[in-house]
Coordinates of C-alpha atoms in Angstrom, one line a residue:
X90 CA 31.7 -58.9 -40.1
X91 CA 31.6 -62.5 -38.9
X92 CA 30.0 -63.1 -35.5
X93 CA 31.1 -66.0 -33.3
X94 CA 28.1 -68.3 -32.7
X95 CA 29.3 -69.1 -29.2
X96 CA 29.2 -65.4 -28.2
X97 CA 25.8 -64.9 -29.8
X98 CA 24.5 -67.9 -27.8
X99 CA 25.9 -66.4 -24.6
X100 CA 24.0 -63.1 -25.2
X101 CA 20.7 -65.0 -25.8
X102 CA 21.2 -67.1 -22.7
X103 CA 21.8 -64.0 -20.5
X104 CA 18.8 -62.2 -22.0
X105 CA 16.4 -65.2 -21.5
X106 CA 17.8 -65.6 -17.9
X107 CA 16.9 -62.0 -17.1
X108 CA 13.4 -62.3 -18.6
X109 CA 12.8 -65.5 -16.6
X110 CA 14.0 -63.9 -13.4
X111 CA 11.8 -60.9 -13.9
X112 CA 8.8 -63.1 -14.6
X113 CA 9.3 -65.1 -11.4
X114 CA 9.7 -62.0 -9.3
X115 CA 6.5 -60.4 -10.7
X116 CA 3.5 -60.6 -8.3
X117 CA 0.2 -59.6 -9.9
X118 CA -1.8 -57.2 -7.8
X119 CA -5.5 -57.3 -7.9
X120 CA -7.1 -53.9 -7.3
X121 CA -10.8 -53.6 -7.1
X122 CA -12.4 -50.8 -9.1
X123 CA -15.8 -49.4 -8.4
X124 CA -17.3 -48.1 -11.6
X125 CA -20.6 -46.4 -12.2
X126 CA -22.3 -44.7 -15.1
X127 CA -23.5 -41.2 -15.9
X128 CA -27.3 -41.1 -16.1
X129 CA -27.7 -37.4 -16.9
X130 CA -25.7 -34.2 -17.4
X131 CA -26.7 -30.6 -16.6
X132 CA -24.8 -27.3 -16.2
X133 CA -21.9 -28.0 -13.9
X134 CA -23.4 -31.2 -12.4
X135 CA -23.9 -34.9 -13.3
X136 CA -26.2 -37.6 -11.9
X137 CA -24.3 -40.9 -11.5
X138 CA -25.7 -44.4 -10.7
X139 CA -24.0 -47.7 -9.8
X140 CA -21.6 -46.5 -6.9
X141 CA -23.3 -47.5 -3.7
X142 CA -20.2 -47.1 -1.5
X143 CA -19.4 -43.5 -2.3
X144 CA -19.3 -41.0 0.6
X145 CA -20.1 -37.3 0.8
X146 CA -17.4 -35.1 -0.9
X147 CA -15.6 -38.1 -2.3
X148 CA -13.7 -37.6 -5.6
X149 CA -15.0 -39.3 -8.8
X150 CA -13.1 -39.6 -12.0
X151 CA -14.8 -39.0 -15.3
X152 CA -13.4 -39.6 -18.9
X153 CA -10.9 -37.0 -20.1
X154 CA -9.0 -36.7 -16.8
X155 CA -11.9 -34.7 -15.3
X156 CA -13.0 -34.9 -11.7
X157 CA -16.1 -34.3 -9.7
X158 CA -17.2 -34.3 -6.0
X159 CA -20.1 -36.4 -4.7
X160 CA -22.5 -33.8 -3.3
X161 CA -25.9 -35.5 -3.1
X162 CA -25.6 -39.1 -1.9
X163 CA -29.2 -40.5 -2.5
X164 CA -30.4 -44.0 -2.4
X165 CA -30.6 -44.5 -6.1
X166 CA -28.1 -42.0 -7.6
X167 CA -25.4 -39.5 -6.7
X168 CA -25.4 -35.8 -7.5
X169 CA -21.9 -34.9 -8.6
X170 CA -20.4 -31.3 -8.8
X171 CA -18.1 -31.2 -11.8
X172 CA -14.7 -29.6 -11.5
X173 CA -13.7 -28.9 -15.1
X174 CA -14.8 -28.7 -18.7
X175 CA -17.7 -31.1 -19.0
X176 CA -18.9 -30.6 -22.6
X177 CA -17.4 -33.9 -23.8
X178 CA -19.3 -36.0 -21.2
X179 CA -22.6 -37.7 -22.0
X180 CA -25.0 -40.1 -20.5
X181 CA -23.6 -43.7 -20.4
X182 CA -20.0 -42.7 -19.8
X183 CA -18.0 -44.6 -17.2
X184 CA -17.3 -43.0 -13.8
X185 CA -14.7 -44.4 -11.4
X186 CA -14.6 -44.0 -7.6
X187 CA -11.2 -42.6 -6.4
X188 CA -11.6 -43.4 -2.7
X189 CA -10.5 -40.0 -1.3
X190 CA -11.8 -36.5 -0.8
X191 CA -10.7 -33.6 -2.9
X192 CA -7.3 -32.3 -1.9
X193 CA -4.8 -29.6 -2.9
X194 CA -0.9 -29.5 -2.9
X195 CA 0.5 -27.4 -0.1
X196 CA 4.0 -26.2 0.9
X197 CA 6.7 -23.6 0.1
X198 CA 6.7 -24.8 -3.6
X199 CA 3.5 -22.8 -4.1
X200 CA 4.9 -19.4 -3.1
X201 CA 5.0 -17.1 -6.1
X202 CA 2.8 -19.4 -8.1
X203 CA -0.7 -19.0 -9.7
X204 CA -2.8 -22.1 -9.5
X205 CA -6.4 -23.2 -9.8
X206 CA -8.3 -24.8 -6.9
X207 CA -7.2 -28.3 -8.0
X208 CA -3.5 -27.3 -7.7
X209 CA -2.9 -27.1 -11.5
X210 CA -0.5 -24.3 -12.5
X211 CA -1.9 -21.4 -14.5
X212 CA 1.3 -19.3 -14.9
X213 CA 3.2 -21.5 -17.4
X214 CA 6.1 -22.2 -15.0
X215 CA 5.8 -25.9 -15.1
X216 CA 4.3 -28.3 -12.5
X217 CA 3.8 -27.3 -8.9
X218 CA 6.4 -28.9 -6.7
X219 CA 4.9 -30.3 -3.5
X220 CA 5.3 -33.4 -1.5
X221 CA 2.2 -32.9 0.6
X222 CA -1.5 -32.6 -0.2
X223 CA -4.2 -31.6 2.3
X224 CA -8.0 -32.0 2.0
X225 CA -9.7 -28.7 0.9
X226 CA -12.3 -29.3 3.7
X227 CA -10.7 -29.4 7.1
X228 CA -12.1 -28.9 10.6
X229 CA -11.3 -25.6 12.2
X230 CA -8.8 -25.6 15.1
X231 CA -10.6 -26.3 18.5
X232 CA -11.1 -23.4 20.9
X233 CA -8.5 -24.8 23.3
X234 CA -5.8 -24.6 20.6
X235 CA -6.4 -20.9 20.0
X236 CA -4.6 -17.9 21.6
X237 CA -5.8 -14.3 21.9
X238 CA -5.1 -11.9 19.1
X239 CA -2.2 -9.7 20.4
X240 CA -0.2 -8.6 17.3
X241 CA -1.5 -6.0 14.8
X242 CA -1.5 -6.7 11.1
X243 CA -0.5 -3.3 9.6
X244 CA -2.3 -2.6 6.4
X245 CA -0.3 0.6 5.6
X246 CA -3.7 2.4 5.2
X247 CA -3.9 5.3 7.8
X248 CA -7.6 5.2 8.3
X249 CA -7.7 1.5 8.9
X250 CA -4.6 1.2 11.1
X251 CA -5.7 4.1 13.3
X252 CA -9.5 3.7 13.5
X253 CA -10.4 0.1 12.4
X254 CA -7.3 -1.9 13.3
X255 CA -6.8 -5.5 12.3
X256 CA -5.0 -8.1 14.4
X257 CA -3.2 -11.2 13.2
X258 CA -5.7 -14.0 13.5
X259 CA -8.7 -11.7 13.0
X260 CA -11.5 -11.9 10.3
X261 CA -12.3 -8.5 9.0
X262 CA -15.0 -8.1 6.4
X263 CA -14.6 -5.6 3.5
X264 CA -17.9 -4.7 2.0
X265 CA -19.3 -2.0 -0.3
X266 CA -21.0 -1.5 -3.7
X267 CA -19.3 -2.3 -7.0
X268 CA -16.3 -0.2 -7.9
X269 CA -15.7 1.4 -4.5
X270 CA -12.1 0.1 -4.0
X271 CA -12.6 -3.1 -2.0
X272 CA -10.0 -5.1 -3.9
X273 CA -7.6 -2.1 -3.7
X274 CA -7.7 -2.2 0.1
X275 CA -6.9 -5.9 0.1
X276 CA -4.1 -5.4 -2.4
X277 CA -2.6 -2.5 -0.3
X278 CA -2.6 -4.8 2.7
X279 CA -0.8 -7.5 0.8
X280 CA 1.8 -5.0 -0.5
X281 CA 2.4 -3.7 3.0
X282 CA 3.4 -7.2 4.2
X283 CA 6.8 -6.9 2.4
X284 CA 9.5 -7.5 5.0
X285 CA 6.8 -8.1 7.7
X286 CA 7.3 -11.9 7.7
X287 CA 3.7 -12.4 6.6
X288 CA 2.8 -14.8 3.8
X289 CA -0.2 -13.9 1.7
X290 CA -2.8 -16.0 -0.2
X291 CA -5.1 -14.2 -2.7
X292 CA -8.1 -16.2 -3.8
X293 CA -10.0 -14.8 -6.8
X294 CA -13.5 -16.4 -7.0
X295 CA -15.4 -16.1 -10.2
X296 CA -13.7 -12.9 -11.3
X297 CA -13.3 -11.6 -14.8
X298 CA -10.0 -12.7 -16.4
X299 CA -9.0 -9.0 -17.1
X300 CA -9.5 -8.1 -13.4
X301 CA -7.4 -11.1 -12.2
X302 CA -4.7 -10.2 -14.7
X303 CA -4.6 -6.6 -13.4
X304 CA -4.3 -7.8 -9.8
X305 CA -1.5 -10.2 -10.7
X306 CA 0.3 -7.5 -12.6
X307 CA 0.1 -5.2 -9.6
X308 CA 1.5 -7.9 -7.3
X309 CA 4.4 -8.5 -9.7
X310 CA 5.3 -4.9 -10.3
X311 CA 5.5 -4.3 -6.5
X312 CA 7.5 -7.5 -5.8
X313 CA 4.6 -9.0 -3.8
X314 CA 4.6 -12.4 -5.6
X315 CA 7.8 -13.3 -3.7
X316 CA 5.6 -14.0 -0.7
X317 CA 2.1 -14.6 -2.2
X318 CA 0.2 -17.6 -3.6
X319 CA -2.7 -16.8 -6.0
X320 CA -5.6 -19.2 -6.4
X321 CA -7.8 -18.3 -9.4
X322 CA -11.2 -19.3 -10.7
X323 CA -12.6 -17.1 -13.5
X324 CA -16.2 -16.3 -14.2
X325 CA -16.5 -18.6 -17.2
X326 CA -15.4 -21.7 -15.3
X327 CA -17.8 -24.3 -13.8
X328 CA -19.5 -23.3 -10.5
X329 CA -17.9 -26.3 -8.8
X330 CA -14.4 -24.8 -9.1
X331 CA -15.7 -21.5 -7.7
X332 CA -17.3 -23.4 -4.8
X333 CA -14.1 -25.2 -3.7
X334 CA -11.7 -22.3 -4.4
X335 CA -11.8 -20.6 -0.9
X336 CA -11.5 -23.9 0.9
X337 CA -8.5 -24.9 -1.2
X338 CA -6.8 -21.5 -0.6
X339 CA -7.5 -21.9 3.1
X340 CA -5.8 -25.3 3.2
X341 CA -2.8 -23.8 1.5
X342 CA -2.7 -21.0 4.1
X343 CA -3.3 -23.4 7.0
X344 CA -0.2 -25.4 6.2
X345 CA 1.9 -22.3 6.6
X346 CA 0.1 -21.4 9.9
X347 CA 0.8 -24.8 11.3
X348 CA 4.5 -24.2 10.6
X349 CA 4.3 -21.2 12.9
X350 CA 4.1 -18.5 10.3
X351 CA 1.7 -15.6 10.0
X352 CA -0.5 -15.7 7.0
X353 CA -3.0 -13.3 5.4
X354 CA -5.7 -14.6 3.1
X355 CA -8.0 -12.5 0.9
X356 CA -11.3 -14.0 -0.5
X357 CA -12.3 -11.9 -3.5
X358 CA -15.2 -12.2 -3.3
X359 CA -17.7 -14.4 -1.3
X360 CA -20.7 -12.9 -3.2
X361 CA -19.6 -15.0 -6.2
X362 CA -19.0 -18.0 -3.9
X363 CA -22.5 -17.8 -2.5
X364 CA -24.0 -17.5 -6.0
X365 CA -22.0 -20.5 -7.2
X366 CA -23.3 -22.5 -4.3
X367 CA -26.8 -21.4 -4.9
X368 CA -26.6 -22.4 -8.6
X369 CA -25.2 -25.9 -7.6
X370 CA -27.9 -26.4 -5.0
X371 CA -30.8 -25.5 -7.2
X372 CA -29.5 -27.7 -10.0
X373 CA -29.2 -30.6 -7.5
X374 CA -32.8 -30.0 -6.5
X375 CA -32.0 -28.9 -2.9
X376 CA -34.9 -26.8 -1.4
X377 CA -34.4 -23.1 -1.8
X378 CA -34.8 -20.7 1.1
X379 CA -34.5 -16.9 1.4
X380 CA -33.5 -15.2 -1.9
X381 CA -33.4 -18.8 -3.3
X382 CA -30.2 -19.5 -1.3
X383 CA -30.1 -23.0 0.3
X384 CA -30.6 -23.2 4.1
X385 CA -27.0 -24.0 4.8
X386 CA -25.5 -20.9 3.1
X387 CA -24.6 -19.5 6.5
X388 CA -22.8 -22.7 7.5
X389 CA -20.6 -22.9 4.3
X390 CA -19.2 -19.5 5.1
X391 CA -19.0 -19.9 8.9
X392 CA -17.0 -23.2 8.6
X393 CA -14.7 -21.4 6.1
X394 CA -14.0 -18.4 8.2
X395 CA -13.7 -20.3 11.5
X396 CA -10.4 -21.7 10.2
X397 CA -8.8 -18.2 10.6
X398 CA -7.3 -18.0 14.0
X399 CA -4.2 -17.5 16.1
X400 CA -2.7 -20.7 17.4
X401 CA -1.2 -21.3 20.9
X402 CA 2.6 -20.8 21.3
X403 CA 3.1 -24.6 22.0
X404 CA 1.4 -25.3 18.6
X405 CA 3.8 -22.9 16.8
X406 CA 2.0 -19.6 17.4
X407 CA 1.1 -19.2 13.7
X408 CA -1.9 -17.1 12.7
X409 CA -4.3 -16.9 9.8
X410 CA -5.9 -13.5 9.2
X411 CA -8.9 -13.5 6.8
X412 CA -10.1 -10.5 4.7
X413 CA -13.3 -11.7 3.0
X414 CA -14.8 -9.3 0.5
X415 CA -18.6 -8.9 -0.1
X416 CA -20.3 -6.8 -2.8
X417 CA -23.5 -4.9 -1.6
X418 CA -26.2 -3.7 -3.9
X419 CA -27.5 -0.1 -3.6
X420 CA -25.6 0.3 -0.2
X421 CA -27.8 -2.4 1.4
X422 CA -25.6 -3.8 4.1
X423 CA -28.7 -5.4 5.7
X424 CA -29.2 -7.9 2.8
X425 CA -29.0 -11.6 3.4
X426 CA -25.4 -12.5 2.6
X427 CA -23.8 -9.3 4.0
X428 CA -25.6 -9.7 7.3
X429 CA -24.6 -13.4 7.5
X430 CA -20.9 -12.5 7.0
X431 CA -21.1 -9.5 9.4
X432 CA -22.3 -11.8 12.1
X433 CA -19.5 -14.4 11.3
X434 CA -16.6 -12.0 11.2
X435 CA -14.9 -9.8 13.9
X436 CA -15.7 -6.5 12.3
X437 CA -16.2 -4.8 8.9
X438 CA -14.7 -2.1 6.8
X439 CA -17.6 -0.4 4.9
X440 CA -16.8 1.6 1.7
X441 CA -19.2 4.3 0.8
X442 CA -20.1 5.2 -2.8
X443 CA -20.8 8.8 -1.8
X444 CA -17.3 9.3 -0.3
X445 CA -15.9 7.6 -3.4
X446 CA -17.7 10.1 -5.6
X447 CA -16.3 13.0 -3.5
X448 CA -12.8 11.7 -4.2
X449 CA -12.2 10.6 -0.6
X450 CA -10.0 7.6 -1.2
X451 CA -10.0 5.0 0.3
X452 CA -13.7 5.6 0.7
X453 CA -14.0 4.1 4.2
X454 CA -17.1 5.1 6.2
X455 CA -15.7 5.3 9.7
X456 CA -19.2 5.5 11.2
X457 CA -20.3 2.1 9.8
X458 CA -17.0 0.4 10.1
X459 CA -15.8 -1.4 13.3
X460 CA -13.1 -3.7 14.5
X461 CA -14.2 -5.9 17.4
X462 CA -10.8 -7.5 18.1
X463 CA -8.0 -5.5 16.5
X464 CA -8.2 -2.7 19.1
X465 CA -6.7 -5.0 21.7
X466 CA -3.8 -5.7 19.4
X467 CA -3.3 -2.1 18.3
X468 CA 0.0 -0.5 19.1
X469 CA -0.1 1.8 22.2
X470 CA 1.1 4.7 20.1
X471 CA -2.0 4.4 17.9
X472 CA -4.4 4.0 20.8
X473 CA -3.1 7.3 22.2
X474 CA -4.5 9.2 19.2
X475 CA -7.2 7.0 17.8
X476 CA -10.0 7.8 20.3
X477 CA -9.7 11.6 19.9
X478 CA -9.4 11.3 16.2
X479 CA -12.5 9.1 15.8
X480 CA -14.6 11.4 18.0
X481 CA -13.4 14.6 16.2
X482 CA -14.1 12.9 12.8
X483 CA -17.6 11.8 13.9
X484 CA -18.4 15.4 15.1
X485 CA -17.2 16.8 11.8
X486 CA -19.4 14.4 9.7
X487 CA -22.5 15.3 11.8
X488 CA -21.9 19.1 11.5
X489 CA -21.0 18.8 7.8
X490 CA -24.5 17.3 7.1
X491 CA -26.1 20.0 9.3
X492 CA -24.2 22.9 7.6
X493 CA -25.5 21.9 4.2
X494 CA -28.9 23.2 5.1
X495 CA -27.5 26.8 5.2
X496 CA -27.5 27.2 9.0
X497 CA -25.5 30.1 10.5
X498 CA -22.5 28.6 12.3
X499 CA -20.7 29.9 15.3
X500 CA -17.0 30.1 15.6
X501 CA -16.6 26.9 17.6
X502 CA -18.5 24.9 15.0
X503 CA -16.4 26.4 12.2
X504 CA -13.3 25.3 14.0
X505 CA -14.6 21.7 14.3
X506 CA -15.5 21.7 10.6
X507 CA -12.1 23.1 9.6
X508 CA -10.3 20.5 11.8
X509 CA -12.5 17.7 10.4
X510 CA -11.6 18.8 6.9
X511 CA -7.9 18.4 7.8
X512 CA -8.6 15.0 9.2
X513 CA -10.4 13.9 6.0
X514 CA -7.6 15.2 3.9
X515 CA -4.9 13.4 6.0
X516 CA -6.9 10.1 5.8
X517 CA -6.9 10.2 2.0
X518 CA -4.3 7.9 0.5
X519 CA -3.6 6.9 -3.1
X520 CA -3.6 3.3 -4.2
X521 CA -0.6 1.0 -3.7
X522 CA 1.2 3.6 -1.5
X523 CA 1.3 2.0 2.0
X524 CA 2.5 4.3 4.8
X525 CA 5.1 3.2 7.4
X526 CA 4.2 3.1 11.1
X527 CA 6.5 6.1 12.1
X528 CA 5.0 8.2 9.3
X529 CA 1.4 7.3 10.3
X530 CA 2.0 8.1 13.9
X531 CA 3.6 11.4 13.1
X532 CA 0.7 12.5 10.9
X533 CA -1.9 11.3 13.4
X534 CA -0.2 13.0 16.4
X535 CA 0.1 16.2 14.4
X536 CA -3.6 16.0 13.5
X537 CA -4.8 15.5 17.1
X538 CA -2.5 18.3 18.3
X539 CA -4.1 20.7 15.7
X540 CA -0.9 21.4 13.9
X541 CA -2.5 21.0 10.5
X542 CA -5.3 23.5 11.3
X543 CA -3.3 26.5 10.1
X544 CA -2.4 24.9 6.8
X545 CA -4.4 26.1 3.8
X546 CA -6.6 23.2 2.4
X547 CA -4.9 23.3 -1.0
X548 CA -1.5 22.7 0.7
X549 CA -2.6 19.7 2.8
X550 CA -1.0 17.1 0.5
X551 CA 2.4 18.8 0.6
X552 CA 2.2 19.4 4.3
X553 CA 1.4 15.8 5.0
X554 CA 4.3 14.7 2.8
X555 CA 6.6 17.0 4.7
X556 CA 5.6 15.4 8.0
X557 CA 6.1 11.9 6.6
X558 CA 9.6 12.8 5.5
X559 CA 10.3 14.4 8.9
X560 CA 9.3 11.1 10.5
X561 CA 12.5 9.6 9.0
X562 CA 14.4 11.8 11.5
X563 CA 12.8 10.4 14.6
X564 CA 15.2 9.1 17.3
X565 CA 15.9 5.4 17.0
X566 CA 14.7 4.7 20.6
X567 CA 11.4 6.4 19.9
X568 CA 10.8 4.4 16.7
X569 CA 11.7 1.2 18.6
X570 CA 8.9 1.9 21.1
X571 CA 6.3 2.1 18.2
X572 CA 6.6 -1.6 17.8
X573 CA 6.0 -2.4 21.5
X574 CA 3.1 -2.3 23.9
X575 CA 4.7 0.6 25.8
X576 CA 2.9 3.9 25.8
X577 CA 4.5 7.0 24.4
X578 CA 6.0 9.1 27.2
X579 CA 5.5 12.8 27.4
X580 CA 9.1 13.3 26.2
X581 CA 8.4 11.1 23.2
X582 CA 5.3 13.2 22.3
X583 CA 7.2 16.4 22.7
X584 CA 10.1 15.3 20.5
X585 CA 7.7 14.0 17.8
X586 CA 5.6 17.2 17.8
X587 CA 8.7 19.4 17.8
X588 CA 9.9 17.7 14.6
X589 CA 6.5 17.8 12.9
X590 CA 5.9 21.4 13.9
X591 CA 9.3 22.3 12.4
X592 CA 8.3 20.5 9.2
X593 CA 5.0 22.4 9.0
X594 CA 6.5 25.9 9.6
X595 CA 6.8 26.4 5.8
X596 CA 3.1 25.8 5.3
X597 CA 1.7 27.9 8.1
X598 CA 1.0 31.6 7.2
X599 CA 2.4 34.2 9.6
X600 CA -1.0 35.4 10.6
X601 CA -4.0 33.3 11.8
X602 CA -5.6 31.5 8.9
X603 CA -8.7 33.1 7.5
X604 CA -12.0 31.5 8.3
X605 CA -14.9 31.6 5.9
X606 CA -17.3 34.3 7.1
X607 CA -20.1 33.2 4.8
X608 CA -23.0 31.9 6.8
X609 CA -24.0 29.4 4.1
X610 CA -21.0 27.1 4.3
X611 CA -21.1 24.4 1.7
X612 CA -18.7 22.1 3.4
X613 CA -19.2 19.1 1.1
X614 CA -18.4 21.1 -2.0
X615 CA -14.8 21.9 -0.8
X616 CA -13.7 18.3 -0.7
X617 CA -14.0 17.8 -4.5
X618 CA -11.3 20.3 -5.7
X619 CA -8.8 18.8 -3.2
X620 CA -9.3 15.3 -4.3
X621 CA -7.4 13.3 -6.8
X622 CA -9.2 11.4 -9.5
X623 CA -9.7 7.7 -8.8
X624 CA -7.0 5.5 -10.3

C-alpha cells in the first residue's frame, strides 16, 4: 500500500506539535524529602537516625511499603514502632518521613467489611471505599459537648437489661477469667442491635485466628455484618498493630457518632492491648513500673475510653457505647489492669467461673457487677421490677451458701431459696438468643409476682418459653409504653400478669407444690441437672 508523503508529514507535524505543547506546559515540582537510616532492628521496633524534624506519632515509611510510628523522639535517634512484617528490614535501609500521623479510612464504605488497623481489607472483597481518613489518635469530646445518658442500649440478655443496665454513651467493662463467656456477651449485644438503628464495631486485639474466624462466622450467620465493622489484629502480628487497633476502631466509630448515629464498640480484649504496649515500652527502654507495665498504662486506656460518650443534640446527638473486655487471672479483679479499667469505666459485668461450672449461663455474678450510669437510662418498666429482683436474688445467694453447711431451715427460708432458684433459672439464657423487651418484662414481672414459684424446677425452661410466647399477645398500647419513660399503670400490670398467669396454668400442679422436708438441703447441687451444657 502506497502512503502519500504529504499526509505522513502532516501526521509527524501534529505529533511533534503536541509534544512541544506538553513540554512547554510542564512545570517541574521540587518536593523536599527527609530521609534517614535504620541503625538497629529488634522485635517490632526499629531505631532510626537522620530525621531531626520528626514529631511524636508521625508516620515513617520503610522499604517494602511498610510503615512505622515515631514513638521515642530522642536527641540522637528515633524509636519507631513497626506496623507490619519487618523481617526484610536491616540496618542501613532508607527511611522516609511522611509528614502526617497514622490515620484510618472512615465512612459507610466500611460497614460489613473486615479490615486491619491500617484500613487494609482482610475479607477478599477488594479495596475499602472511603473518601475520608481520620487520625487514629483524636482528643475526646470536651465536657461541654456531652449530654446525659438517657436511652438504654438493650443487650437482649435478661440479667443485664434488668439488673446491670447499659445506656447509650456508657462504658461498661466485661471482665472474668478465661473461657467464662465474655466474648459471648459482647456478641449477643451486637446481635440484639438488629433493627435498633445502632451500628457496631468489633475490635479483635491479638486474638487467635480461629477465635476471630468463629466470631465473624457467628456475625455472618445471624445477619449482623450488615451493620458491623470488624477490625482485626491476630496474635502473631507485630505488637505495634495490636497497640493502634483500638484507637483505629474508635476513630471509625466516632465518624458515625459525629453523623448523629448510635454506635456500639467492643474491645476484645484490652489485656492483650496492655501486654502489647508493655512489650513495646520495654523494647524501647522505657522505665518499667508495677508488673513491668510502663507508668502511662492507665493513661493509654483512659484516653481511649474517654472518647465514648453521648453528644449534645445540637452536635447531632450521636452516642458511642464502649464494651471493653478484660481477662482476669484466678478471679483476681483487684489486679493492676482490671482495677485501672474498673476506675475508668462506668460499671462492670463480672463473670464467675463457679457459676459457669454450675451451668448458670451467662455466668454473671450480680453481687460483683454494677452499672453506675445505665440505671438512669433504664426503661421504667424494668425499674419497677429490678429492685425487688436484685434484693431477692442477693438474699437467695446468701442463704444458699448458708444452707450448704447442713443447717435446719425454717419454712420462710425455704420459700426464699425456692424463689431464688426460680430467679436463677429464669436468668439463664443460651448463647446468641437475645430476648425482646416485652418478653423480658413479662418474665420479670411473673418472677417478682411469684407466679413461677409453683412450677416444678424441671419445667422452668418450658414455663419461661410459654410466658415469652404469651408476651406476643400483649395489647399494642401496653407494648408501646415499654419504650417510653412512663411507668406501668396498675391496669397494665394486671393485664400482663393475667396473660402470664394463664400461660403458666398448664405448669402449676393442682395442689400446693411439695417442698423439700430434708433438713440438709444441698441447694447448689440442684442447679446442675437443670443446666444445659455450655456451647
